[in-house]
Tab-separated table of C-alpha atoms in Angstrom:
chain	number	residue	atom	x	y	z
A	184	MET	CA	24.100	13.053	96.881
A	185	ASP	CA	24.307	11.775	100.457
A	186	ASP	CA	27.911	10.404	99.939
A	187	THR	CA	31.411	12.074	100.195
A	188	ILE	CA	33.743	12.439	97.050
A	189	ALA	CA	37.248	12.817	96.970
A	190	ALA	CA	40.144	12.945	94.311
A	191	ILE	CA	43.456	14.397	93.199
A	192	SER	CA	42.520	17.895	91.561
A	193	THR	CA	46.035	18.518	90.322
A	194	PRO	CA	48.184	16.535	87.357
A	195	ILE	CA	49.911	13.647	88.332
A	196	GLY	CA	53.708	14.046	88.547
A	197	GLU	CA	56.462	15.583	90.562
A	198	GLY	CA	55.589	19.480	91.277
A	199	GLY	CA	55.788	22.007	94.132
A	200	ILE	CA	52.264	20.850	95.628
A	201	ALA	CA	49.411	18.327	94.856
A	202	ILE	CA	45.815	18.892	95.809
A	203	ILE	CA	43.496	16.182	97.207
A	204	ARG	CA	39.788	17.336	97.194
A	205	VAL	CA	37.160	15.950	99.665
A	206	SER	CA	33.576	16.857	99.048
A	207	GLY	CA	30.003	15.834	100.752
A	208	PRO	CA	28.344	15.676	103.992
A	209	ASN	CA	31.223	13.576	105.698
A	210	ALA	CA	34.038	15.637	104.310
A	211	LEU	CA	34.716	17.257	107.876
A	212	ALA	CA	34.566	13.738	109.319
A	213	VAL	CA	37.044	12.196	106.908
A	214	GLY	CA	39.514	15.145	107.821
A	215	ASP	CA	39.042	14.336	111.369
A	216	ARG	CA	40.104	10.899	110.848
A	217	ILE	CA	43.589	11.271	108.767
A	218	PHE	CA	44.537	14.964	109.879
A	219	HIS	CA	46.771	15.655	112.832
A	220	SER	CA	47.133	19.386	113.964
A	221	ARG	CA	47.926	21.558	117.092
A	222	ASP	CA	44.913	23.494	115.960
A	223	GLY	CA	42.573	20.966	117.053
A	224	ARG	CA	39.884	18.696	115.161
A	225	VAL	CA	38.986	19.742	111.386
A	226	SER	CA	35.075	19.422	112.272
A	227	LYS	CA	35.859	22.528	114.642
A	228	PHE	CA	37.749	24.839	112.492
A	229	PRO	CA	35.865	27.859	111.170
A	230	SER	CA	35.248	27.967	107.234
A	231	HIS	CA	37.638	29.247	104.742
A	232	THR	CA	40.798	28.621	106.943
A	233	LEU	CA	44.112	27.075	106.341
A	234	HIS	CA	45.751	24.678	109.032
A	235	PHE	CA	49.239	22.985	109.074
A	236	GLY	CA	49.678	19.672	110.311
A	237	THR	CA	50.192	15.986	109.203
A	238	ILE	CA	48.189	13.370	107.354
A	239	GLY	CA	48.478	9.888	108.660
A	240	ASN	CA	46.976	6.847	110.226
A	241	ASN	CA	47.831	4.301	113.285
A	242	GLY	CA	50.903	6.730	114.104
A	243	LYS	CA	52.471	6.787	110.712
A	244	MET	CA	52.944	9.968	108.848
A	245	ILE	CA	52.376	10.205	105.173
A	246	ASP	CA	53.205	13.889	104.726
A	247	GLN	CA	53.259	17.354	106.314
A	248	VAL	CA	50.545	19.461	104.811
A	249	MET	CA	48.098	22.456	104.312
A	250	LEU	CA	44.562	21.595	104.969
A	251	ALA	CA	41.830	23.977	103.812
A	252	VAL	CA	38.359	23.943	105.287
A	253	LEU	CA	35.277	25.288	103.299
A	254	ARG	CA	31.987	24.982	104.731
A	255	ALA	CA	28.600	24.667	102.730
A	256	PRO	CA	27.267	26.516	100.848
A	257	ARG	CA	30.225	28.959	100.113
A	258	THR	CA	32.125	26.281	97.999
A	259	TYR	CA	32.666	25.020	94.476
A	260	THR	CA	29.963	22.325	95.205
A	261	LYS	CA	28.004	24.101	97.463
A	262	GLU	CA	28.835	20.975	99.886
A	263	ASP	CA	31.214	20.653	102.970
A	264	THR	CA	34.625	20.554	101.396
A	265	VAL	CA	38.297	20.028	102.604
A	266	GLU	CA	41.349	20.382	100.132
A	267	ILE	CA	44.531	18.851	101.184
A	268	ASN	CA	47.872	20.699	100.048
A	269	CYS	CA	50.331	18.529	99.820
A	270	HIS	CA	53.957	18.027	98.625
A	271	GLY	CA	53.873	17.178	94.728
A	272	GLY	CA	54.470	13.822	93.788
A	273	VAL	CA	52.957	10.592	92.360
A	274	LEU	CA	53.226	8.557	95.446
A	275	THR	CA	52.281	10.966	98.261
A	276	ALA	CA	48.995	12.141	96.566
A	277	ARG	CA	48.036	8.800	96.036
A	278	LYS	CA	48.559	7.423	99.420
A	279	ILE	CA	46.681	10.517	101.009
A	280	LEU	CA	43.813	9.847	98.297
A	281	ALA	CA	43.839	5.978	99.417
A	282	LEU	CA	43.564	6.900	103.251
A	283	CYS	CA	40.518	9.266	102.234
A	284	LEU	CA	38.984	6.253	100.486
A	285	GLN	CA	39.714	4.366	103.532
A	286	SER	CA	38.092	6.806	105.935
A	287	GLY	CA	34.697	7.071	104.438
A	288	ALA	CA	34.933	8.904	101.112
A	289	ARG	CA	34.549	7.378	97.693
A	290	LEU	CA	36.611	7.943	94.523
A	291	ALA	CA	34.703	10.863	92.414
A	292	GLU	CA	33.875	10.176	88.832
A	293	PRO	CA	35.194	12.136	85.989
A	294	GLY	CA	33.620	15.835	86.364
A	295	GLU	CA	31.676	14.927	89.325
A	296	PHE	CA	32.685	17.876	91.477
A	297	THR	CA	31.408	20.151	88.864
A	298	LYS	CA	28.157	17.706	88.379
A	299	ARG	CA	27.517	18.579	91.934
A	300	ALA	CA	28.138	22.480	91.601
A	301	PHE	CA	25.465	22.090	88.782
A	302	LEU	CA	23.088	20.026	90.729
A	303	ASN	CA	23.459	22.233	93.492
A	304	GLY	CA	22.546	25.451	91.548
A	305	ARG	CA	26.066	26.711	91.680
A	306	LEU	CA	26.356	26.629	88.138
A	307	ASP	CA	24.168	26.119	85.008
A	308	LEU	CA	24.813	23.559	82.125
A	309	THR	CA	26.533	26.017	80.131
A	310	GLN	CA	28.941	27.471	82.915
A	311	ALA	CA	29.771	23.739	83.718
A	312	GLU	CA	30.854	23.258	79.980
A	313	ALA	CA	32.848	26.838	80.207
A	314	VAL	CA	35.003	25.307	83.231
A	315	MET	CA	36.430	22.522	80.893
A	316	ASP	CA	36.936	25.012	77.968
A	317	LEU	CA	38.549	27.189	80.439
A	318	ILE	CA	41.169	24.089	81.417
A	319	ARG	CA	41.523	23.483	77.616
A	320	ALA	CA	41.958	26.925	76.066
A	321	LYS	CA	45.206	26.999	74.137
A	322	SER	CA	44.740	31.040	72.956
A	323	ASP	CA	43.753	34.144	74.646
A	324	ARG	CA	40.163	34.428	72.345
A	325	ALA	CA	39.427	30.660	73.649
A	326	HIS	CA	40.191	31.960	77.328
A	327	THR	CA	38.300	34.941	77.156
A	328	ALA	CA	35.422	32.868	75.431
A	329	ALA	CA	35.536	30.392	78.133
A	330	VAL	CA	35.449	33.333	80.872
A	331	HIS	CA	32.656	34.907	79.521
A	332	GLU	CA	30.471	31.691	79.349
A	333	LEU	CA	31.706	30.771	82.973
A	334	GLU	CA	30.385	34.191	83.995
A	335	GLY	CA	26.840	33.435	82.775
A	336	HIS	CA	27.133	35.679	79.334
A	337	LEU	CA	25.533	32.847	77.592
A	338	SER	CA	23.161	31.653	80.231
A	339	LYS	CA	21.723	35.241	80.234
A	340	LYS	CA	21.026	35.272	76.736
A	341	ILE	CA	19.272	32.047	76.720
A	342	ASP	CA	17.368	32.773	79.514
A	343	GLU	CA	16.008	36.246	78.247
A	344	ALA	CA	14.791	34.302	74.857
A	345	ARG	CA	13.234	31.647	76.935
A	346	GLU	CA	11.421	33.970	79.086
A	347	LYS	CA	10.121	35.636	75.834
A	348	LEU	CA	8.895	32.475	74.505
A	349	ILE	CA	7.117	31.626	77.786
A	350	ALA	CA	5.399	35.201	77.581
A	351	ILE	CA	4.424	34.419	73.988
A	352	LEU	CA	3.090	30.876	74.811
A	353	ALA	CA	1.182	32.150	77.977
A	354	HIS	CA	-0.695	34.747	75.653
A	355	ILE	CA	-1.477	31.946	73.065
A	356	GLU	CA	-2.713	29.884	75.970
A	357	ALA	CA	-4.944	32.226	77.611
A	358	HIS	CA	-6.675	32.732	74.317
A	359	ILE	CA	-6.953	28.623	73.726
A	360	ASP	CA	-8.604	28.593	77.253
A	361	PHE	CA	-11.285	31.639	76.364
A	362	PRO	CA	-11.741	30.480	72.495
A	363	GLU	CA	-14.766	33.090	72.303
A	364	GLU	CA	-12.291	35.922	72.435
A	365	ASP	CA	-10.133	35.811	69.304
A	366	ILE	CA	-6.723	37.076	68.957
A	367	ALA	CA	-6.668	40.707	67.820
A	368	PRO	CA	-4.972	41.380	64.480
A	369	GLU	CA	-2.502	43.845	66.414
A	370	THR	CA	-2.045	41.204	69.182
A	371	ARG	CA	-1.223	38.479	66.634
A	372	GLU	CA	1.025	40.782	64.912
A	373	THR	CA	2.720	41.673	68.091
A	374	LEU	CA	3.137	37.746	68.852
A	375	LEU	CA	4.574	37.345	65.320
A	376	ARG	CA	7.126	39.832	65.807
A	377	ASN	CA	8.407	38.806	69.363
A	378	THR	CA	8.761	35.051	67.853
A	379	GLU	CA	10.871	36.731	65.105
A	380	VAL	CA	13.031	38.459	67.546
A	381	VAL	CA	13.733	35.205	69.314
A	382	LEU	CA	14.399	33.507	65.914
A	383	ALA	CA	17.026	35.982	64.991
A	384	PHE	CA	18.810	35.952	68.708
A	385	ILE	CA	19.273	32.105	68.098
A	386	GLN	CA	20.456	32.426	64.415
A	387	SER	CA	23.125	35.453	65.616
A	388	LEU	CA	23.882	32.526	68.221
A	389	LEU	CA	24.444	29.918	65.484
A	390	ALA	CA	26.881	32.220	63.745
A	391	THR	CA	29.140	31.740	66.525
A	392	ALA	CA	29.316	28.110	66.141
A	393	ARG	CA	32.352	27.851	63.519
A	394	GLU	CA	34.416	30.339	65.659
A	395	GLY	CA	33.583	27.965	68.848
A	396	LYS	CA	34.878	25.184	67.020
A	397	ILE	CA	38.128	26.885	65.998
A	398	LEU	CA	38.657	28.351	69.482
A	399	ARG	CA	38.121	24.931	71.016
A	400	GLU	CA	39.727	22.652	68.118
A	401	GLY	CA	41.905	24.863	66.096
A	402	ILE	CA	42.685	25.051	62.498
A	403	SER	CA	44.162	22.279	61.171
A	404	VAL	CA	47.222	23.400	58.772
A	405	ALA	CA	49.147	20.684	56.896
A	406	ILE	CA	52.741	21.450	55.891
A	407	VAL	CA	53.101	19.594	52.658
A	408	GLY	CA	55.782	19.537	50.018
A	409	ARG	CA	58.368	17.249	48.152
A	410	PRO	CA	61.372	15.832	50.553
A	411	ASN	CA	64.180	18.401	51.512
A	412	VAL	CA	62.236	21.611	50.813
A	413	GLY	CA	62.267	22.827	54.388
A	414	LYS	CA	58.901	21.701	55.752
A	415	SER	CA	60.601	20.857	59.304
A	416	SER	CA	62.496	23.809	59.233
A	417	LEU	CA	59.304	25.879	58.645
A	418	MET	CA	57.327	23.928	61.323
A	419	ASN	CA	59.960	24.692	63.798
A	420	ALA	CA	60.079	28.177	62.892
A	421	LEU	CA	56.424	28.868	63.130
A	422	ILE	CA	55.837	26.971	66.620
A	423	GLY	CA	59.229	28.438	67.854
A	424	SER	CA	60.898	25.294	69.063
A	425	ASP	CA	62.860	22.584	67.408
A	426	ARG	CA	59.927	19.878	67.087
A	427	SER	CA	60.663	18.640	63.956
A	428	ILE	CA	64.184	16.984	63.240
A	429	VAL	CA	65.988	18.909	60.443
A	430	THR	CA	68.892	17.415	58.241
A	431	SER	CA	70.290	17.562	54.825
A	432	VAL	CA	69.308	14.304	54.149
A	433	PRO	CA	65.966	13.787	51.995
A	434	GLY	CA	63.048	11.817	53.833
A	435	THR	CA	64.186	12.593	57.191
A	436	THR	CA	60.424	12.809	58.661
A	437	ARG	CA	58.879	9.409	58.364
A	438	ASP	CA	55.841	10.230	60.291
A	439	THR	CA	53.419	13.074	60.628
A	440	ILE	CA	54.305	15.460	63.545
A	441	GLU	CA	51.423	17.865	65.188
A	442	GLU	CA	51.917	20.837	67.306
A	443	THR	CA	49.295	23.693	68.272
A	444	VAL	CA	50.639	27.171	68.323
A	445	SER	CA	48.404	30.447	69.059
A	446	ILE	CA	48.611	33.155	66.350
A	447	SER	CA	47.053	36.224	66.851
A	448	GLY	CA	44.726	34.606	69.593
A	449	ILE	CA	43.675	31.957	67.498
A	450	PRO	CA	44.993	28.219	68.124
A	451	PHE	CA	46.457	26.379	64.850
A	452	ARG	CA	47.224	22.836	64.972
A	453	PHE	CA	50.273	22.586	62.408
A	454	THR	CA	51.193	19.211	61.061
A	455	ASP	CA	54.494	18.455	59.414
A	456	THR	CA	54.676	15.758	57.019
A	457	ALA	CA	56.806	13.234	55.388
A	458	GLY	CA	58.125	14.519	52.030
A	459	ILE	CA	55.601	12.990	49.455
A	460	ARG	CA	57.362	11.364	46.572
A	461	THR	CA	57.677	7.770	45.261
A	462	THR	CA	58.831	5.840	48.378
A	463	ARG	CA	61.900	3.659	49.094
A	464	GLY	CA	60.606	1.365	51.603
A	465	ALA	CA	57.793	0.248	53.788
A	466	VAL	CA	58.345	2.765	56.670
A	467	GLU	CA	58.459	5.621	54.060
A	468	GLN	CA	55.463	4.491	52.376
A	469	ILE	CA	53.352	4.329	55.607
A	470	GLY	CA	54.713	8.059	56.290
A	471	VAL	CA	53.762	9.280	53.042
A	472	GLU	CA	50.256	7.632	53.306
A	473	ARG	CA	49.709	9.538	56.393
A	474	SER	CA	50.965	12.694	54.727
A	475	ARG	CA	48.500	12.541	52.209
A	476	LYS	CA	45.641	11.582	54.930
A	477	ALA	CA	46.910	14.789	56.728
A	478	LEU	CA	46.674	16.836	53.299
A	479	ASP	CA	43.135	15.395	53.048
A	480	ALA	CA	42.027	16.469	56.380
A	481	SER	CA	43.321	19.912	56.915
A	482	GLU	CA	41.682	23.442	56.566
A	483	ILE	CA	44.682	25.170	55.537
A	484	VAL	CA	47.502	23.684	53.237
A	485	LEU	CA	50.842	25.061	53.440
A	486	LEU	CA	52.587	23.775	50.074
A	487	VAL	CA	56.004	24.385	50.467
A	488	LEU	CA	58.674	24.635	47.529
A	489	ASP	CA	62.357	25.226	47.252
A	490	SER	CA	62.850	28.372	45.547
A	491	SER	CA	66.407	27.705	45.042
A	492	LYS	CA	65.579	24.888	42.634
A	493	PRO	CA	63.434	24.400	39.378
A	494	LEU	CA	59.874	23.420	39.613
A	495	SER	CA	59.404	19.639	39.526
A	496	THR	CA	56.824	17.466	38.527
A	497	ALA	CA	56.283	16.229	42.101
A	498	ASP	CA	55.612	19.977	42.901
A	499	ARG	CA	52.820	20.083	40.239
A	500	GLU	CA	51.546	16.976	41.193
A	501	LEU	CA	51.128	18.234	44.918
A	502	ALA	CA	49.685	21.361	43.683
A	503	LYS	CA	46.722	19.282	42.025
A	504	GLN	CA	46.357	17.101	45.201
A	505	SER	CA	45.697	20.498	47.049
A	506	HIS	CA	43.006	21.713	44.821
A	507	GLY	CA	39.874	22.817	46.390
A	508	LYS	CA	41.588	23.427	49.815
A	509	ASN	CA	42.728	26.565	51.442
A	510	THR	CA	46.503	26.758	49.950
A	511	LEU	CA	49.186	28.989	50.242
A	512	LEU	CA	52.195	28.443	48.147
A	513	VAL	CA	55.319	28.933	50.351
A	514	LEU	CA	58.387	29.503	48.554
A	515	ASN	CA	61.151	28.805	51.123
A	516	LYS	CA	64.830	29.342	51.014
A	517	VAL	CA	64.644	32.700	49.352
A	518	ASP	CA	68.158	33.741	51.217
A	519	LEU	CA	69.417	31.583	48.273
A	520	GLN	CA	69.825	32.316	44.606
A	521	ASN	CA	66.083	31.989	43.016
A	522	ARG	CA	65.439	29.469	40.268
A	523	LEU	CA	61.745	28.771	40.760
A	524	LYS	CA	59.342	29.791	37.917
A	525	LEU	CA	55.672	29.023	38.498
A	526	SER	CA	53.996	27.544	35.858
A	527	ASP	CA	50.436	28.743	35.128
A	528	GLY	CA	48.780	26.081	37.127
A	529	LEU	CA	50.433	27.436	40.382
A	530	ALA	CA	50.721	30.993	39.426
A	531	THR	CA	47.174	31.517	40.228
A	532	ILE	CA	47.755	30.351	43.904
A	533	GLU	CA	48.723	32.923	46.514
A	534	CYS	CA	52.011	32.751	47.632
A	535	VAL	CA	54.646	33.940	50.579
A	536	ASN	CA	58.238	34.143	50.298
A	537	VAL	CA	59.999	32.950	53.264
A	538	SER	CA	63.270	31.701	54.528
A	539	ALA	CA	62.762	29.451	57.418
A	540	THR	CA	66.478	29.928	58.442
A	541	THR	CA	66.764	33.344	58.610
A	542	GLY	CA	63.185	34.164	59.609
A	543	ALA	CA	62.361	36.284	56.517
A	544	GLY	CA	58.760	36.301	55.602
A	545	LEU	CA	57.338	34.528	58.481
A	546	GLY	CA	55.376	37.475	59.908
A	547	THR	CA	53.524	37.729	56.405
A	548	LEU	CA	52.723	34.114	56.586
A	549	ARG	CA	51.312	34.184	60.088
A	550	GLU	CA	49.359	36.969	58.941
A	551	LYS	CA	48.014	35.312	55.773
A	552	VAL	CA	47.189	32.005	57.739
A	553	VAL	CA	45.070	34.116	60.148
A	554	SER	CA	43.270	35.928	57.390
A	555	ILE	CA	42.321	32.380	55.681
A	556	ALA	CA	41.155	31.125	59.246
A	557	TYR	CA	38.309	33.472	59.489
A	558	SER	CA	38.109	34.784	55.713
A	559	GLY	CA	38.639	38.449	57.082
A	560	LYS	CA	35.787	38.090	59.407
A	561	VAL	CA	37.131	37.446	63.025
A	562	GLY	CA	35.160	39.302	65.871
A	563	THR	CA	32.196	40.282	63.403
A	564	THR	CA	29.676	38.660	65.540
A	565	ASP	CA	27.398	40.334	67.865
A	566	VAL	CA	27.617	37.999	70.993
A	567	ASP	CA	30.582	37.488	73.270
A	568	VAL	CA	30.403	33.810	73.470
A	569	ALA	CA	31.169	30.558	70.994
A	570	ILE	CA	28.738	27.959	71.336
A	571	ASN	CA	29.875	24.249	71.422
A	572	GLU	CA	28.434	21.432	69.331
A	573	ARG	CA	25.800	20.348	71.800
A	574	GLN	CA	24.485	23.778	71.890
A	575	SER	CA	24.589	24.176	68.237
A	576	ALA	CA	22.615	21.260	67.700
A	577	LEU	CA	20.063	22.585	70.252
A	578	LEU	CA	19.845	25.854	68.596
A	579	MET	CA	19.559	24.394	65.506
A	580	SER	CA	16.618	22.441	66.400
A	581	SER	CA	15.181	25.549	68.158
A	582	GLU	CA	15.641	27.321	64.864
A	583	LYS	CA	13.635	24.678	63.033
A	584	TYR	CA	10.560	24.979	65.458
A	585	LEU	CA	10.512	28.656	65.867
A	586	THR	CA	10.497	28.692	61.697
A	587	GLU	CA	7.775	26.501	61.850
A	588	CYS	CA	5.902	28.594	64.552
A	589	ILE	CA	6.123	31.769	62.515
A	590	TYR	CA	4.805	29.812	59.489
A	591	LEU	CA	2.159	28.558	61.513
A	592	PHE	CA	1.341	32.154	62.680
A	593	THR	CA	1.311	33.972	59.444
A	594	SER	CA	-0.891	31.003	57.676
A	595	ARG	CA	-3.260	31.484	60.607
A	596	GLN	CA	-3.459	27.881	61.862
A	597	PRO	CA	-4.909	26.714	65.175
A	598	LEU	CA	-3.602	28.270	68.138
A	599	GLU	CA	-2.975	24.831	69.700
A	600	ILE	CA	-0.474	23.883	66.774
A	601	VAL	CA	1.461	26.930	67.466
A	602	ALA	CA	1.391	26.402	71.224
A	603	GLN	CA	2.601	22.834	70.790
A	604	GLN	CA	5.654	24.281	68.545
A	605	LEU	CA	6.384	26.716	71.341
A	606	ARG	CA	6.270	23.837	73.983
A	607	GLN	CA	8.885	21.988	72.007
A	608	THR	CA	11.326	24.733	71.533
A	609	LEU	CA	11.189	25.890	75.120
A	610	ASN	CA	12.059	22.323	76.034
A	611	VAL	CA	15.089	22.185	73.773
A	612	ILE	CA	16.176	25.656	74.681
A	613	GLY	CA	16.004	24.676	78.510
A	614	GLU	CA	18.358	21.919	77.780
A	615	ILE	CA	21.038	24.311	76.615
A	616	THR	CA	21.440	25.453	80.234
A	617	GLY	CA	20.027	22.372	82.031
A	618	LYS	CA	16.688	23.322	82.894
A	619	THR	CA	15.422	20.184	80.832
A	620	ALA	CA	18.371	18.032	80.484
A	621	THR	CA	18.097	14.276	81.147
A	622	GLU	CA	20.444	12.340	83.459
A	623	ASP	CA	21.941	10.741	80.167
A	624	VAL	CA	22.690	14.061	78.842
A	625	LEU	CA	24.508	15.171	82.020
A	626	SER	CA	26.172	12.079	82.255
A	627	LYS	CA	27.728	12.316	78.813
A	628	ILE	CA	28.836	15.955	79.273
A	629	PHE	CA	30.437	15.425	82.429
A	630	SER	CA	32.381	12.148	81.540
A	631	THR	CA	34.279	14.164	79.167
A	632	PHE	CA	35.875	16.187	82.395
A	633	CYS	CA	38.966	15.114	84.104
A	634	ILE	CA	38.637	13.206	87.516
A	635	GLY	CA	39.014	15.613	90.218
A	636	LYS	CA	37.125	18.640	88.559
């Protein structure tokens, strides 16, 4: 990492300020070439100071800015860093970035600042992944889990498990080196118990995999029903904004509309679907097909019925299509006279009476959705982190190796075989925090980051 990188670290668009970040051995030299201030040269400024001046070249000013100087190692990347705070706007930020690139820096790759923080020992791999989880958090629970991982809660637990396995392996290898001294029965039993403790810990982490997926991606909820039962009104009421078009004309919604909202700290991805019926045109046909796909892909289905009208054949057909899903019957328009009688097939499905217009019953509906999402088991795990898919796959491999280790212990197989299984486990566990991760793995992880982070 002997080069210097630069990127815009704030979202592109109009705003109060934009920040251009420059990091690397020549960051201060880049600042000297483009920043002009009465305070002097950037390379002479003390660390962690902010200076007013102008950015420009050949006597032509681009903008008035505040420039921050951050000297290694007390920086995000542990490298010399310059951060330029300019007026927000697409053109100004891009012009300053272009000048940085002309003055000795190169454009940073996605996630390269965080990758340098990892390679320089500022963060381990789980903490680096937590950075993006923090940026993408859509709920309080997701934010809390990301903060815990950024603080190193998961890293500490993984390192503790790894140290226990190293101690077990060292004990076994000592007996391999001195085969004339067989392991005493009580020692073998202790090593077995210690291995079982690590296995139990890994299984407790794996128990958070589904919660982690929910916190990162949200629970998918399809709002389905025949035309004009109030699906769009319900969608708008649940998310608190007029996202879907509402009219008295059946079939207004021709496409699926998705919106994420946090309920009780859990992100839900609500999808308002086109009314499912025998279609009257090619465009509506496409919308209905997308509705059916949204229903199939959803984890929760809100089947909306119009309580002011009798049950129809289309309602019964939708109930059949929802069979096997976590389905709630939402009896809408309860502010009108009730004309709906549920048949035997529908009477067994849990229902909630609501009025999307008046808001009646919406609180109960939200509670039911949350209850279904976690099946009443929110927050019952012993760990305070939520693992991601990469970590889950590695932990599953570790679980497999450790289960085999325990079998080898109990069946009194040669210690060399046990030691080999433990080495494989250590290699896999080390990949979680980055101790044994390959360059390909690192490139894949950091490529998912945004440029400038």
